[in-house]
């Protein structure tokens, strides 16, 4: 046989065997996209998974021109996973289109010291949702309930609750328990301020002007919008919702990612979304938890979002989040004696989420489930506006002394412990 032909046949065999040996990877990752990431089955123009690796495109047009934004061959999959855990620079590499070589990083070696404490060596980040430390701030951020006394319908006392006060108290109690069990723990915000370490009013006074300047510069804000936000016509609630809230969330993700936690707990208390304006109680009461995924058709509009989509696809953060959240939801049910939400129990679960194999755990593309680079549980325990819960949560000015809050912190703690046990 002619030498050239032999070389050709050999090369063909090698590339053929590479393609078939990768076919299980193609199948696995194609299935993962459909199961957890692509809510409306509308994102196929942004990616391609084949025998060589995974390509990401910035648009359908670029896909048809085969102009990739980023390409990762299967051989680099493990390096990507490892690197994503320790280096926040990965996005810069993404912007280069491919990774030539993964730079050397001093990956932390696992601690070999044996400890009796079950969480020894674990780093845990806790995000207490919202910022309110008083009812007034709860009103400002529109996470506030106020019910009149209505003894005939079971409301023995009038109720006034700000969700941010409940989440902070839960986070503080949970932090204490986790630390006693040996973990290192951070909270993303101090009591009384946002993750910037400032109240909204401080931020408005010191940072609003420069923030609107930089948003204008990068095209996120029009000049007329900037002028409106700086004028006396702009209401605090509008500035909060339109600007401050997302910036505060971005800062929380940054704090968490710089900490490189083994897991992250995001604490929220839910409400019945059909209870208009929350001026009177509801009978509904459920627990649920969110993890990343369920991108909708307009959710891949920036390189950063497409990078997070790829990261969730390649790493096992999502699978670990589902497992952690599964244990948390199970523990919520057991400790709080509140039902776990099924997909038909709230409209957003059908319209904005994908269900996972764990009951009560839903993929949802929220700012924090998207940008946090660790296994996470985004917990939504009980409905604050439930008739019984609102009475219970209303008790105690210092919410760390509230019995229902103590139960919620216990529920998170037991869920985390069961998850850690399952991984050992
Ligand atoms: Zn909330």
PDB file of C-alpha atoms and ligand atoms in Angstrom, residues 129-130 143 163 167 267-269 378 380, ligand 1:
ATOM      1  CA  UNK A 129     -31.838  38.380  50.833  1.00  0.00           C
ATOM      2  CA  UNK A 130     -32.715  42.116  50.559  1.00  0.00           C
ATOM      3  CA  UNK A 143     -40.435  43.649  50.622  1.00  0.00           C
ATOM      4  CA  UNK A 163     -38.372  40.313  54.655  1.00  0.00           C
ATOM      5  CA  UNK A 167     -33.406  36.789  56.192  1.00  0.00           C
ATOM      6  CA  UNK A 267     -31.961  33.034  52.072  1.00  0.00           C
ATOM      7  CA  UNK A 268     -35.415  34.333  51.171  1.00  0.00           C
ATOM      8  CA  UNK A 269     -38.916  34.072  52.564  1.00  0.00           C
ATOM      9  CA  UNK A 378     -31.571  29.622  46.847  1.00  0.00           C
ATOM     10  CA  UNK A 380     -37.665  30.247  49.592  1.00  0.00           C
TER      11      UNK A 380
HETATM   12 ZN1  LIG B   1     -37.003  37.698  48.856  1.00  0.00          ZN
END
